[in-house]
Amino acid sequence: MDTSAKTVLARTAEIAIDWLETLEQRPAGETAGVQELRARLGGPLPRDGIGPVTVVEELARAAEPGLVAIPSGRYFGFVIGGGLPAAVAADWLTSVWDQCPALYACGPAATVAEEVAGAWLGQLLGLPPHASFAFVPGCQTAHLTCLAAARHHVLHAVGWDVGEHGLAGAPPIRVLVGERRHASIDRTFRWLGIGRASLTVVPADGSARMDATRLRAALSGGDGPTIVCAQAGEINTGAFDDLDAIADVAAEAGAWLHVDGAFGLWAAASPRFRHLVHGAERADSWAFDAHKWLNVPYDSGMAYCAHPDAHRAAMSVTADYLVQGGPGQPREPMDWTPAFSRRARGFAVYAALRSLGRQGVADMVERACDHARSFAEGLATIPGCQVLNDVAINQVLFRFEDDEITDRVLRRVVDGGEVWMSGTTFDGHRAIRMSVSNWQTTDHDIARALDAFREAASCRV
C-alpha cells in the first residue's frame, strides 16, 4: 500500500469521525436545495485527475449541506435506523476488503459470515431452523426473492414448471393482499408478471390490520395456486395483522403465506413485544430489513423461505465458468439471491449481532418503543394535536386540526432543523409519521421533538 492510499484513508476517517461527533449540533435535515447541490457537485468532468485527498475533502465540503442527519437520534423518518459502531466499522472493512460473495470462491470469509449471521437472525426472530435465507439490498428485493420462490412453489404444486415454461399458459395464480399493504408488494408482483388486476384486496379493520374473516371469505370464492401476503407492522400505524389467524386461513386454503416484516418482524426479538408476531413462524416466507431496527448501514435486507427447494429453484444459476462447490460443501450465495455481483453485507450484520447479543437487540427494540409511547403521550398535551393510532410499537401517527395546519406545522418543524419527520395521507387526511428506529435516540431527543412541535403548533400564521 503506497503512502497516498494511507493518507487518503486516514483523512477520510477524520472527516467521518467529525461528522459523527457533530451530529447533535447539526440541523436534522438538509440546508441546501437541489440547484445549489447541483452547482456544488456539478460542473464539467475534469480533463486530468485530481489527488484523492483533495477529491475526498472537496466531496465532503460540497455534499455536507445536502446531507440528512440520519445517524442522529433526532431523525424519525421512514423507519430508518442509524449505524451501530461495530456495524459501521465492519462496513468500512467490507469496502476495504472488497469481497464479492456471489460465489464462495470469490469471498470465502464473506460467505461464511453470511451463513453464520443468517442462522443467528433466524434464531433471534423465531423462524424455522430449516429456513433458507438470502442477504439482499432491502425489503423490496427480499419480497422479490420470497415471492419468486412462492410463484415457483405454488405452480409446481399443480404441475407447472415456471422456470422451464414461464408464465405463458400457466394456471392463474390467486394473490390476496391487505388493503394497507406496502407499495413494494404490488411492485414485486408486477416484476413477477402478476399485475394489479390479479390482486384481490382484503379490507382492513379500523386499526389498519387485514381482516382475517374477510380473507377467509375471499379465499372461499376460488381455488388453484394461491399466495397470501400479510404484514407485521403497517407503515403508518405500526399495526400488526393477526398472523396466527391468517396462518390458519392460509393453511386451510393450501396457500403460500408471505409476511412483510420490514421493521415489525423485529418485535420477535423482544420478550415484551413478541406477542405481536405470534403465528409468524407458521408462514412460508419472510422479508425484512437489517438497516432498520438492527441499525446496520445501508443497504441490508433479508429474505427467508421455509421451502429451500423452491427458493433455490427460483434463484440459482449455473454456467461453465462459475466455480461452485468444493471441499466442505460451502454455501453458494448465488443460489439464494437475485444478484450476481453484490456487496458482502454479512460482515456488518455479523458485527451488529455480536456487539449487541440477543439481549442488546431486545433492549434496542424496547427502548425505541418506549420512546414512541412517550412522544405520543407528550403530543396529547399540545392543543389541537390528535394521535391517530394505538402506539403498538415504534410508530406514531398524528395530525392537527386540518390538512393545511398539519402540513404547515410539519414544514416549520423540518425547516427548524431540530428533528426530521415525514408527512403522509391516512384515511384521506394529511398526517405526520414518527418512527423511532435509531439506537442513539434518547429521552432528550424526544423532549426536543415535542418542544419543536409545541412551538410550531403555537404559531397559527
Short mmCIF file of C-alpha atoms in Angstrom, two decimals, residues 234-406:
data_model
loop_
_atom_site.label_atom_id
_atom_site.label_comp_id
_atom_site.label_asym_id
_atom_site.label_seq_id
_atom_site.Cartn_x
_atom_site.Cartn_y
_atom_site.Cartn_z
CA GLU A 234 -48.12 -1.21 8.95
CA ILE A 235 -46.01 1.67 7.69
CA ASN A 236 -48.16 4.44 9.18
CA THR A 237 -49.68 2.98 12.33
CA GLY A 238 -47.32 0.10 13.13
CA ALA A 239 -50.35 -2.22 13.32
CA PHE A 240 -49.82 -5.98 13.04
CA ASP A 241 -52.05 -8.35 11.14
CA ASP A 242 -53.32 -11.27 13.22
CA LEU A 243 -50.69 -13.59 11.81
CA ASP A 244 -51.89 -16.66 13.68
CA ALA A 245 -55.46 -16.30 12.39
CA ILE A 246 -54.21 -15.57 8.86
CA ALA A 247 -51.92 -18.61 9.02
CA ASP A 248 -54.97 -20.74 9.89
CA VAL A 249 -56.89 -19.40 6.90
CA ALA A 250 -53.94 -19.79 4.53
CA ALA A 251 -53.33 -23.37 5.70
CA GLU A 252 -57.00 -24.27 5.12
CA ALA A 253 -56.72 -22.97 1.56
CA GLY A 254 -53.33 -24.53 0.89
CA ALA A 255 -51.95 -21.05 0.17
CA TRP A 256 -48.40 -19.80 0.47
CA LEU A 257 -48.22 -17.21 3.26
CA HIS A 258 -45.69 -14.41 2.92
CA VAL A 259 -45.01 -11.93 5.74
CA ASP A 260 -43.87 -8.39 5.05
CA GLY A 261 -41.96 -7.77 8.26
CA ALA A 262 -39.78 -4.88 7.06
CA PHE A 263 -39.43 -3.46 10.57
CA GLY A 264 -42.19 -5.16 12.56
CA LEU A 265 -40.72 -8.66 12.49
CA TRP A 266 -38.02 -7.36 14.84
CA ALA A 267 -40.67 -7.41 17.56
CA ALA A 268 -39.93 -11.14 17.77
CA ALA A 269 -36.56 -10.28 19.33
CA SER A 270 -38.26 -8.70 22.36
CA PRO A 271 -39.98 -10.65 25.13
CA ARG A 272 -42.28 -7.65 25.67
CA PHE A 273 -43.42 -7.37 22.06
CA ARG A 274 -43.08 -10.91 20.76
CA HIS A 275 -46.82 -11.48 21.09
CA LEU A 276 -47.39 -9.05 18.21
CA VAL A 277 -45.90 -11.54 15.74
CA HIS A 278 -47.41 -14.70 17.21
CA GLY A 279 -48.03 -17.04 14.30
CA ALA A 280 -45.35 -15.53 12.07
CA GLU A 281 -43.29 -18.69 12.40
CA ARG A 282 -46.05 -20.55 10.53
CA ALA A 283 -45.53 -18.56 7.32
CA ASP A 284 -43.78 -19.80 4.19
CA SER A 285 -41.58 -16.74 3.68
CA TRP A 286 -40.49 -13.58 5.45
CA ALA A 287 -38.93 -10.31 4.24
CA PHE A 288 -37.38 -7.68 6.50
CA ASP A 289 -34.62 -5.09 6.73
CA ALA A 290 -31.45 -5.03 8.81
CA HIS A 291 -30.89 -1.34 8.06
CA LYS A 292 -33.99 -0.57 10.10
CA TRP A 293 -34.03 -1.86 13.66
CA LEU A 294 -30.74 -3.73 13.62
CA ASN A 295 -29.08 -0.40 12.76
CA VAL A 296 -26.57 -1.58 10.19
CA PRO A 297 -25.53 0.80 7.38
CA TYR A 298 -27.50 0.92 4.16
CA ASP A 299 -28.20 -1.27 2.35
CA SER A 300 -29.15 -4.50 4.07
CA GLY A 301 -32.26 -6.64 3.70
CA MET A 302 -33.12 -10.27 4.43
CA ALA A 303 -35.27 -12.89 2.71
CA TYR A 304 -36.15 -16.15 4.45
CA CYS A 305 -38.02 -19.11 2.99
CA ALA A 306 -39.43 -22.21 4.69
CA HIS A 307 -39.11 -24.14 1.41
CA PRO A 308 -35.41 -24.13 0.46
CA ASP A 309 -36.02 -26.22 -2.68
CA ALA A 310 -38.43 -23.64 -4.10
CA HIS A 311 -36.16 -20.79 -3.01
CA ARG A 312 -33.14 -22.30 -4.70
CA ALA A 313 -35.04 -23.27 -7.84
CA ALA A 314 -36.27 -19.70 -8.24
CA MET A 315 -32.86 -18.06 -7.72
CA SER A 316 -29.99 -20.39 -8.63
CA VAL A 317 -27.89 -20.15 -11.77
CA THR A 318 -25.10 -22.20 -13.32
CA ALA A 319 -22.57 -21.51 -16.04
CA ASP A 320 -19.45 -23.26 -17.24
CA TYR A 321 -17.14 -20.52 -15.99
CA LEU A 322 -18.61 -20.29 -12.48
CA VAL A 323 -16.57 -22.03 -9.80
CA GLN A 324 -19.16 -23.57 -7.47
CA GLY A 325 -18.95 -26.10 -4.68
CA GLY A 326 -15.82 -27.70 -3.37
CA PRO A 327 -14.46 -29.35 -0.22
CA GLY A 328 -16.62 -28.83 2.83
CA GLN A 329 -19.76 -28.14 0.76
CA PRO A 330 -19.68 -24.36 1.05
CA ARG A 331 -22.92 -22.40 0.86
CA GLU A 332 -23.11 -20.67 -2.51
CA PRO A 333 -24.85 -17.30 -2.03
CA MET A 334 -25.74 -17.10 -5.73
CA ASP A 335 -28.14 -20.00 -5.21
CA TRP A 336 -30.33 -17.81 -2.98
CA THR A 337 -30.16 -14.22 -4.24
CA PRO A 338 -31.23 -12.44 -7.45
CA ALA A 339 -27.79 -10.85 -7.82
CA PHE A 340 -24.51 -11.93 -9.34
CA SER A 341 -22.12 -9.21 -8.17
CA ARG A 342 -23.00 -7.77 -4.77
CA ARG A 343 -21.67 -6.29 -1.55
CA ALA A 344 -20.61 -8.54 1.33
CA ARG A 345 -23.45 -7.39 3.60
CA GLY A 346 -22.99 -10.23 6.05
CA PHE A 347 -19.97 -8.66 7.75
CA ALA A 348 -21.96 -5.66 9.09
CA VAL A 349 -24.89 -7.84 10.20
CA TYR A 350 -22.49 -10.26 11.89
CA ALA A 351 -20.76 -7.38 13.71
CA ALA A 352 -24.06 -5.83 14.83
CA LEU A 353 -25.33 -9.12 16.24
CA ARG A 354 -22.07 -9.91 18.03
CA SER A 355 -21.83 -6.41 19.51
CA LEU A 356 -25.40 -6.46 20.82
CA GLY A 357 -26.13 -10.07 21.62
CA ARG A 358 -29.68 -11.33 21.98
CA GLN A 359 -30.35 -9.07 24.97
CA GLY A 360 -28.93 -5.99 23.28
CA VAL A 361 -31.25 -6.37 20.29
CA ALA A 362 -34.24 -6.77 22.61
CA ASP A 363 -33.21 -3.70 24.59
CA MET A 364 -32.84 -1.63 21.42
CA VAL A 365 -36.30 -2.59 20.18
CA GLU A 366 -37.94 -1.97 23.54
CA ARG A 367 -36.18 1.35 24.07
CA ALA A 368 -37.43 2.62 20.71
CA CYS A 369 -40.99 1.56 21.51
CA ASP A 370 -40.84 3.29 24.88
CA HIS A 371 -39.64 6.49 23.20
CA ALA A 372 -42.52 6.32 20.71
CA ARG A 373 -45.06 5.92 23.50
CA SER A 374 -43.50 8.80 25.43
CA PHE A 375 -43.70 11.00 22.35
CA ALA A 376 -47.36 10.13 21.81
CA GLU A 377 -48.15 10.95 25.44
CA GLY A 378 -46.43 14.30 25.03
CA LEU A 379 -48.36 15.08 21.84
CA ALA A 380 -51.60 14.72 23.79
CA THR A 381 -50.65 17.86 25.75
CA ILE A 382 -50.30 20.01 22.59
CA PRO A 383 -53.55 21.88 21.80
CA GLY A 384 -55.10 20.76 18.52
CA CYS A 385 -52.95 17.66 18.16
CA GLN A 386 -54.57 14.24 17.72
CA VAL A 387 -52.76 10.90 17.87
CA LEU A 388 -54.41 8.63 15.28
CA ASN A 389 -53.06 5.21 16.21
CA ASP A 390 -52.74 2.95 19.18
CA VAL A 391 -48.98 3.04 19.67
CA ALA A 392 -48.27 -0.67 19.46
CA ILE A 393 -44.60 -0.40 18.66
CA ASN A 394 -42.29 2.35 17.30
CA GLN A 395 -44.72 4.24 15.03
CA VAL A 396 -46.71 7.35 15.97
CA LEU A 397 -49.26 8.81 13.55
CA PHE A 398 -50.74 12.21 14.36
CA ARG A 399 -52.30 15.31 12.88
CA PHE A 400 -53.59 18.76 13.75
CA GLU A 401 -56.98 20.38 13.19
CA ASP A 402 -56.98 20.19 9.39
CA ASP A 403 -54.75 19.28 6.46
CA GLU A 404 -53.40 22.79 5.97
CA ILE A 405 -52.40 23.22 9.61
CA THR A 406 -50.90 19.72 9.72
#
